Amino acid sequence: MERPTPRTIAMVARLLLLCLAAAATSGGLHAHAQLDNNGFISIDCGFPGQTGYVDNKTTLFYTTDAGFIDADAGMNRNISVEFINPPIPTSWHSVRSFPGGTRNCYTLISLVSGQKYLIRGKFLYGNYDGLNRLPIFDLYIGVNFWTTVNIPKADTAVYAEAIMVMLVDSVQVCLMNTESGTPFISGLDLRPLKTKLYPLANETQALVLLHRFNFGPTDGTVIRYPDDPYDRIWFPFVDATDWNEISTEMKVNTDDRLFEPPQAVMQTAISPRNVSRNIEFTLGLDSFPSDHSLGYIYAMYFCELQQLPRNALRQFFIYINGFLGKTATTIAFTPAYLAEGSRYSLEPFPYSQYMVSLVATANSTLPPTISAIELFSAIPTTTLGTNSQDVSAITAIKEMYQVHKNWMGDPCVPKALGWDGLTCSYDVSKPPAITSVNMSFNGLHGAISPNFVNLKDVQYMDLSNNNLTGSIPDALSRLQSLVLLDLSNNKLNGSIPSGLLKKIQDGSLDVRYGNNPSLCTNGNSCQPAKGGSKLAIYIVVPVLVIAVLVLVPILIFLWHRKRKQAADIGTIGVRLASDGDGNSSLRLENRRFTYMELNTITNTFQRVLGQGGFGSVFHGILENGTQVAVKLRSHSSKQGVKQFLAEAQVLTRIHHKNLVSMIGYCKDVDHMALVYEYMPEGTLREHIAGKIGRGLPWRRRLRVALESAQGLEYLHKACNPPIMHMDVKTANILLNARLEAKIADFGLSKAFNWDDGTHISTNTCAGTPGYVDPEYQRTMQPSTKSDVYSFGVVLLELVTGKPAILYNPEPVNIVHWTRQRLARGDIEGVVDMRMQGDHDINAVWKTTDIALMCTEQAPPQRPSMTDVVMQLQECLDLEERRIGDDDEFFTDHGGGGTDPSMSYYAASNESSDVRQSNIAFQIEHNYRIRPQMDTSPAQIR
Ligand SMILES: *[C@@H]1O[C@H](CO)[C@@H](O)[C@H](O)[C@H]1NC(C)=O
Ligand SMILES: *[C@@H]1O[C@H](CO)[C@@H](O)[C@H](O)[C@H]1NC(C)=O
Ligand SMILES: *[C@@H]1O[C@H](CO)[C@@H](O)[C@H](O)[C@H]1NC(C)=O
């Protein structure tokens, strides 16, 4: 592929009235402006040449993909001619395919940071490679998973569409080879949206389209630009046997709404042919892999297109999956005359199917109607890419030296695709940063790029064995972290700049510059240095000597220690095996890891998730991509071995959805570790304290309470012998991506000893201050009721949002604090203000009541976990009855006055509690391009 020349740039600009703000910076990628005068980008991937053409149907200008992707990434191909006849639009004729490289990315620039966009990839295989092999591959938006593209048939046009808020002014769309065929792409579209549209697409989640249907048009019309100013593509959905089309020529008022469906879509609708029937249809979901999704989100559009007589009423209920919303009577819906009304999900919900039923109320004289529906999967967009300063610097370096290798996409993320020659740091609290650059033997020509100075975290920089010319920039001395700079074997000239010299002299920087024949290395007298420099020898030799002096004793010491520890472990092993009744011998069915494997999985234990008495917990990724948490016993931990064994034993025996599950363990010579499922949302403690998330809404708190209670009930009731957890607290309740609760940390847990019918008696009191059962503290006799007590404290934390021990300013236990306040009649003062009154007050009081019973002084007065589970279930029912159907609310009615949906949304925004996880959904409008659009009932079952 050729690079764009200035002339073609000018041509494109004239043709499209392009915004040229970002043009003509470097000679490489992004050399021409990308947006047309709608702010659209429409790329016909694989189209030959440098410009493009106007599509006569949409009137949009389709540009070639030159300038959006490295010229040597992938190859242009045409689909097989049998798929072009009868004619299909030009934009489907060519593809760009990517047989090489795991990740290949398009870069769209000149976007507006903070703006909402629709991004759409288009894929028509058309046997372009003559292999008749339908590929499956993944798409990413930047570093966040978008969807899996699974081509079902050679002539099926597959769309992937996402609505997202762009946080920076450019975005990369990457095709990821998953070893199931060669990735390819036919087209890529970008459309700006008003920020208020699709309120559930926000900074942390994007919406991936599954279905977008326009009910009614019997002529097969597909509506898009210019009928839809945002160029959404609305496929027709008709069922002539069951439904009548209703339509109007009159204008439907869609102004100022949350979704702005186009006129043409709102002007058609359906209603049942048989007036006594309801509207019912199912949208397919199950072809979509669901492990990345936070759940589904729908938007339905309604409008009354007929002027009804006075005594007529069209009123209906809207059910999802036959779920008879408990507040159904209050949400019966009557569409307004010629005004769009919509109803959409409040938060993502993980249904397994999507059956929609519109059912007329008893009072209704007319059957239901619907104009359009959209269904999305919500995906998290919270994965952090490399910090933007490093990205700009390394991208500029890449362009200056025309580096190819695998330098595509994000430089550090995902780790497995990090750019060759770069090393990055992955700190939980900030975006990844580049810590070393090794571009030795890369054939680099020209000067040392000033952009190296912008890699602020770089420690090692190896530019040796290239053809670099010019002088050494003194600015390199500003790199605070730099400890090694290797410039040897180049053609540099000038002298070593003073800033670097100073660092060399004070020993903070090792600079190697041997074999640069024109470089002056000796103050002002410029003599070509031969075979390295004296300075280098002066510095390097002492450093080496010191290193040897220091390292040798350390190595000797380590060698001895290792031998000694090997011996220790040997005896521990023996002790374990002979530990009486065989209860404690470690028979683990789970996978056994070696320490080396853990080292790889955790990328040398880089990312710390948390700290405990046991040691640290690290983030890891298994070969198959599963994220795990690795709890590594630290050598300094005294009780570590015992707790490790207790926990490992418990976890191999028990399996419950509300108990964190163990994936494997490591018992190497002197390393012990447990590998668990990864719980990305951290601990309940952090959520209550507001350290992560936006504070949980009351309903989520109740669910978390119920789920944790179920986990404990399982330990107490289903396990034989029963298990006491002994350290129930909010810091030991972890949340997964769907904010489902699982109890963790069984290091202190104990099993009843039924043989002699007594409780275990110990001489140290286990547990965490604030949570420990006072009765157990007194008698040292733990029981399941001790867990009940601790769980009561957890419930109080959920209700009050306060920690187990408050500083008021004297430390006071939350149990006393709550009882005191309630005794004073200060009921309002107990409930967490952050819930902003958005809760069923009866459910809150009932929960508080359960908590107080759990924390009764006398264990027999406390309920069992089974009682607690039942009671909490009732609380949740109360709350859900208040909110209604699980995830929906009703909005945006056509009537005048204030828009209730806006304020409702504003309130619900606070409580939108699902943020993170990873899910993928494929959007596949499974319609065939030829001979005519098959109006998609294929996927409607
Ligand atoms: C694809 O077809 C177009 C038009 O027929 C032609 O100009 C182009 O060279 C073809 N591309 C390839 C890669 O064969
Ligand atoms: C149906 O009509 C009755 C009588 O007018 C009224 O009381 C009732 O609330 C109506 N039901 C609905 C669902 O609107
Ligand atoms: C850079 O890479 C080369 C070869 O790939 C290697 O010999 C050299 O040690 C590396 N430099 C650093 C600083 O790691």
PDB file of N, CA and C in Angstrom, residues 522-565:
ATOM      1  N   ASN A 522      35.884  12.837  26.049  1.00  0.00           N
ATOM      2  CA  ASN A 522      36.871  13.291  27.012  1.00  0.00           C
ATOM      3  C   ASN A 522      36.800  14.809  27.163  1.00  0.00           C
ATOM      4  N   GLY A 523      35.792  15.258  27.833  1.00  0.00           N
ATOM      5  CA  GLY A 523      35.651  16.690  28.045  1.00  0.00           C
ATOM      6  C   GLY A 523      35.556  17.436  26.734  1.00  0.00           C
ATOM      7  N   ASN A 524      36.352  18.527  26.594  1.00  0.00           N
ATOM      8  CA  ASN A 524      36.234  19.341  25.392  1.00  0.00           C
ATOM      9  C   ASN A 524      37.125  18.856  24.262  1.00  0.00           C
ATOM     10  N   SER A 525      38.152  18.102  24.596  1.00  0.00           N
ATOM     11  CA  SER A 525      39.056  17.693  23.527  1.00  0.00           C
ATOM     12  C   SER A 525      38.434  16.550  22.762  1.00  0.00           C
ATOM     13  N   CYS A 526      38.154  16.831  21.515  1.00  0.00           N
ATOM     14  CA  CYS A 526      37.366  15.900  20.738  1.00  0.00           C
ATOM     15  C   CYS A 526      38.213  14.919  19.977  1.00  0.00           C
ATOM     16  N   GLN A 527      38.455  13.785  20.588  1.00  0.00           N
ATOM     17  CA  GLN A 527      39.158  12.756  19.861  1.00  0.00           C
ATOM     18  C   GLN A 527      38.243  11.544  19.747  1.00  0.00           C
ATOM     19  N   PRO A 528      38.232  10.967  18.568  1.00  0.00           N
ATOM     20  CA  PRO A 528      37.370   9.798  18.412  1.00  0.00           C
ATOM     21  C   PRO A 528      37.722   8.737  19.444  1.00  0.00           C
ATOM     22  N   ALA A 529      36.749   8.265  20.100  1.00  0.00           N
ATOM     23  CA  ALA A 529      36.964   7.210  21.091  1.00  0.00           C
ATOM     24  C   ALA A 529      37.073   5.879  20.385  1.00  0.00           C
ATOM     25  N   LYS A 530      37.910   5.038  20.912  1.00  0.00           N
ATOM     26  CA  LYS A 530      38.088   3.741  20.268  1.00  0.00           C
ATOM     27  C   LYS A 530      37.661   2.635  21.210  1.00  0.00           C
ATOM     28  N   GLY A 531      36.766   1.835  20.727  1.00  0.00           N
ATOM     29  CA  GLY A 531      36.400   0.627  21.473  1.00  0.00           C
ATOM     30  C   GLY A 531      35.980   0.925  22.887  1.00  0.00           C
ATOM     31  N   GLY A 532      35.039   1.764  23.037  1.00  0.00           N
ATOM     32  CA  GLY A 532      34.556   2.072  24.385  1.00  0.00           C
ATOM     33  C   GLY A 532      35.303   3.265  24.923  1.00  0.00           C
ATOM     34  N   SER A 533      35.019   3.717  26.080  1.00  0.00           N
ATOM     35  CA  SER A 533      35.623   4.926  26.603  1.00  0.00           C
ATOM     36  C   SER A 533      36.237   4.646  27.948  1.00  0.00           C
ATOM     37  N   LYS A 534      37.184   5.522  28.284  1.00  0.00           N
ATOM     38  CA  LYS A 534      37.821   5.361  29.588  1.00  0.00           C
ATOM     39  C   LYS A 534      36.796   5.550  30.688  1.00  0.00           C
ATOM     40  N   LEU A 535      35.974   6.557  30.459  1.00  0.00           N
ATOM     41  CA  LEU A 535      34.990   6.844  31.491  1.00  0.00           C
ATOM     42  C   LEU A 535      34.164   5.599  31.772  1.00  0.00           C
ATOM     43  N   ALA A 536      33.761   4.978  30.665  1.00  0.00           N
ATOM     44  CA  ALA A 536      32.950   3.787  30.843  1.00  0.00           C
ATOM     45  C   ALA A 536      33.705   2.757  31.665  1.00  0.00           C
ATOM     46  N   ILE A 537      35.004   2.657  31.385  1.00  0.00           N
ATOM     47  CA  ILE A 537      35.769   1.657  32.129  1.00  0.00           C
ATOM     48  C   ILE A 537      35.886   2.061  33.588  1.00  0.00           C
ATOM     49  N   TYR A 538      36.156   3.349  33.799  1.00  0.00           N
ATOM     50  CA  TYR A 538      36.255   3.810  35.188  1.00  0.00           C
ATOM     51  C   TYR A 538      34.992   3.458  35.954  1.00  0.00           C
ATOM     52  N   ILE A 539      33.883   3.734  35.325  1.00  0.00           N
ATOM     53  CA  ILE A 539      32.629   3.534  36.047  1.00  0.00           C
ATOM     54  C   ILE A 539      32.296   2.052  36.132  1.00  0.00           C
ATOM     55  N   VAL A 540      32.403   1.401  34.996  1.00  0.00           N
ATOM     56  CA  VAL A 540      31.929   0.032  34.940  1.00  0.00           C
ATOM     57  C   VAL A 540      32.774  -0.890  35.803  1.00  0.00           C
ATOM     58  N   VAL A 541      34.093  -0.674  35.766  1.00  0.00           N
ATOM     59  CA  VAL A 541      34.928  -1.591  36.535  1.00  0.00           C
ATOM     60  C   VAL A 541      34.624  -1.535  38.027  1.00  0.00           C
ATOM     61  N   PRO A 542      34.600  -0.336  38.620  1.00  0.00           N
ATOM     62  CA  PRO A 542      34.275  -0.321  40.055  1.00  0.00           C
ATOM     63  C   PRO A 542      32.892  -0.923  40.319  1.00  0.00           C
ATOM     64  N   VAL A 543      31.960  -0.649  39.450  1.00  0.00           N
ATOM     65  CA  VAL A 543      30.621  -1.169  39.680  1.00  0.00           C
ATOM     66  C   VAL A 543      30.656  -2.687  39.692  1.00  0.00           C
ATOM     67  N   LEU A 544      31.406  -3.232  38.740  1.00  0.00           N
ATOM     68  CA  LEU A 544      31.490  -4.686  38.659  1.00  0.00           C
ATOM     69  C   LEU A 544      32.123  -5.269  39.904  1.00  0.00           C
ATOM     70  N   VAL A 545      33.205  -4.618  40.325  1.00  0.00           N
ATOM     71  CA  VAL A 545      33.907  -5.123  41.503  1.00  0.00           C
ATOM     72  C   VAL A 545      32.977  -5.110  42.705  1.00  0.00           C
ATOM     73  N   ILE A 546      32.274  -3.991  42.852  1.00  0.00           N
ATOM     74  CA  ILE A 546      31.367  -3.891  43.994  1.00  0.00           C
ATOM     75  C   ILE A 546      30.283  -4.957  43.891  1.00  0.00           C
ATOM     76  N   ALA A 547      29.784  -5.126  42.680  1.00  0.00           N
ATOM     77  CA  ALA A 547      28.722  -6.108  42.483  1.00  0.00           C
ATOM     78  C   ALA A 547      29.197  -7.490  42.905  1.00  0.00           C
ATOM     79  N   VAL A 548      30.403  -7.836  42.486  1.00  0.00           N
ATOM     80  CA  VAL A 548      30.918  -9.161  42.838  1.00  0.00           C
ATOM     81  C   VAL A 548      31.074  -9.266  44.343  1.00  0.00           C
ATOM     82  N   LEU A 549      31.618  -8.206  44.947  1.00  0.00           N
ATOM     83  CA  LEU A 549      31.853  -8.252  46.391  1.00  0.00           C
ATOM     84  C   LEU A 549      30.539  -8.433  47.155  1.00  0.00           C
ATOM     85  N   VAL A 550      29.503  -7.775  46.654  1.00  0.00           N
ATOM     86  CA  VAL A 550      28.227  -7.829  47.372  1.00  0.00           C
ATOM     87  C   VAL A 550      27.476  -9.115  47.055  1.00  0.00           C
ATOM     88  N   LEU A 551      27.473  -9.479  45.780  1.00  0.00           N
ATOM     89  CA  LEU A 551      26.615 -10.584  45.339  1.00  0.00           C
ATOM     90  C   LEU A 551      27.087 -11.950  45.819  1.00  0.00           C
ATOM     91  N   VAL A 552      28.383 -12.162  45.797  1.00  0.00           N
ATOM     92  CA  VAL A 552      28.864 -13.503  46.114  1.00  0.00           C
ATOM     93  C   VAL A 552      28.415 -13.958  47.503  1.00  0.00           C
ATOM     94  N   PRO A 553      28.623 -13.132  48.527  1.00  0.00           N
ATOM     95  CA  PRO A 553      28.151 -13.586  49.849  1.00  0.00           C
ATOM     96  C   PRO A 553      26.635 -13.810  49.867  1.00  0.00           C
ATOM     97  N   ILE A 554      25.901 -12.976  49.152  1.00  0.00           N
ATOM     98  CA  ILE A 554      24.444 -13.144  49.151  1.00  0.00           C
ATOM     99  C   ILE A 554      24.082 -14.486  48.543  1.00  0.00           C
ATOM    100  N   LEU A 555      24.739 -14.784  47.429  1.00  0.00           N
ATOM    101  CA  LEU A 555      24.440 -16.043  46.761  1.00  0.00           C
ATOM    102  C   LEU A 555      24.774 -17.224  47.660  1.00  0.00           C
ATOM    103  N   ILE A 556      25.896 -17.115  48.321  1.00  0.00           N
ATOM    104  CA  ILE A 556      26.298 -18.214  49.211  1.00  0.00           C
ATOM    105  C   ILE A 556      25.266 -18.374  50.322  1.00  0.00           C
ATOM    106  N   PHE A 557      24.841 -17.226  50.848  1.00  0.00           N
ATOM    107  CA  PHE A 557      23.858 -17.255  51.922  1.00  0.00           C
ATOM    108  C   PHE A 557      22.556 -17.894  51.437  1.00  0.00           C
ATOM    109  N   LEU A 558      22.111 -17.470  50.258  1.00  0.00           N
ATOM    110  CA  LEU A 558      20.849 -17.977  49.730  1.00  0.00           C
ATOM    111  C   LEU A 558      20.927 -19.489  49.508  1.00  0.00           C
ATOM    112  N   TRP A 559      22.075 -19.896  49.020  1.00  0.00           N
ATOM    113  CA  TRP A 559      22.243 -21.318  48.720  1.00  0.00           C
ATOM    114  C   TRP A 559      22.105 -22.142  50.008  1.00  0.00           C
ATOM    115  N   HIS A 560      22.717 -21.612  51.064  1.00  0.00           N
ATOM    116  CA  HIS A 560      22.617 -22.314  52.346  1.00  0.00           C
ATOM    117  C   HIS A 560      21.193 -22.350  52.850  1.00  0.00           C
ATOM    118  N   ARG A 561      20.552 -21.184  52.733  1.00  0.00           N
ATOM    119  CA  ARG A 561      19.199 -21.053  53.248  1.00  0.00           C
ATOM    120  C   ARG A 561      18.269 -22.027  52.537  1.00  0.00           C
ATOM    121  N   LYS A 562      18.444 -22.109  51.231  1.00  0.00           N
ATOM    122  CA  LYS A 562      17.569 -22.958  50.448  1.00  0.00           C
ATOM    123  C   LYS A 562      17.703 -24.417  50.902  1.00  0.00           C
ATOM    124  N   ARG A 563      18.965 -24.806  51.123  1.00  0.00           N
ATOM    125  CA  ARG A 563      19.182 -26.178  51.585  1.00  0.00           C
ATOM    126  C   ARG A 563      18.493 -26.403  52.920  1.00  0.00           C
ATOM    127  N   LYS A 564      18.635 -25.406  53.789  1.00  0.00           N
ATOM    128  CA  LYS A 564      18.078 -25.544  55.120  1.00  0.00           C
ATOM    129  C   LYS A 564      16.556 -25.652  55.041  1.00  0.00           C
ATOM    130  N   GLN A 565      15.959 -24.758  54.212  1.00  0.00           N
ATOM    131  CA  GLN A 565      14.504 -24.760  54.121  1.00  0.00           C
ATOM    132  C   GLN A 565      13.990 -26.049  53.519  1.00  0.00           C
TER     133      GLN A 565
END
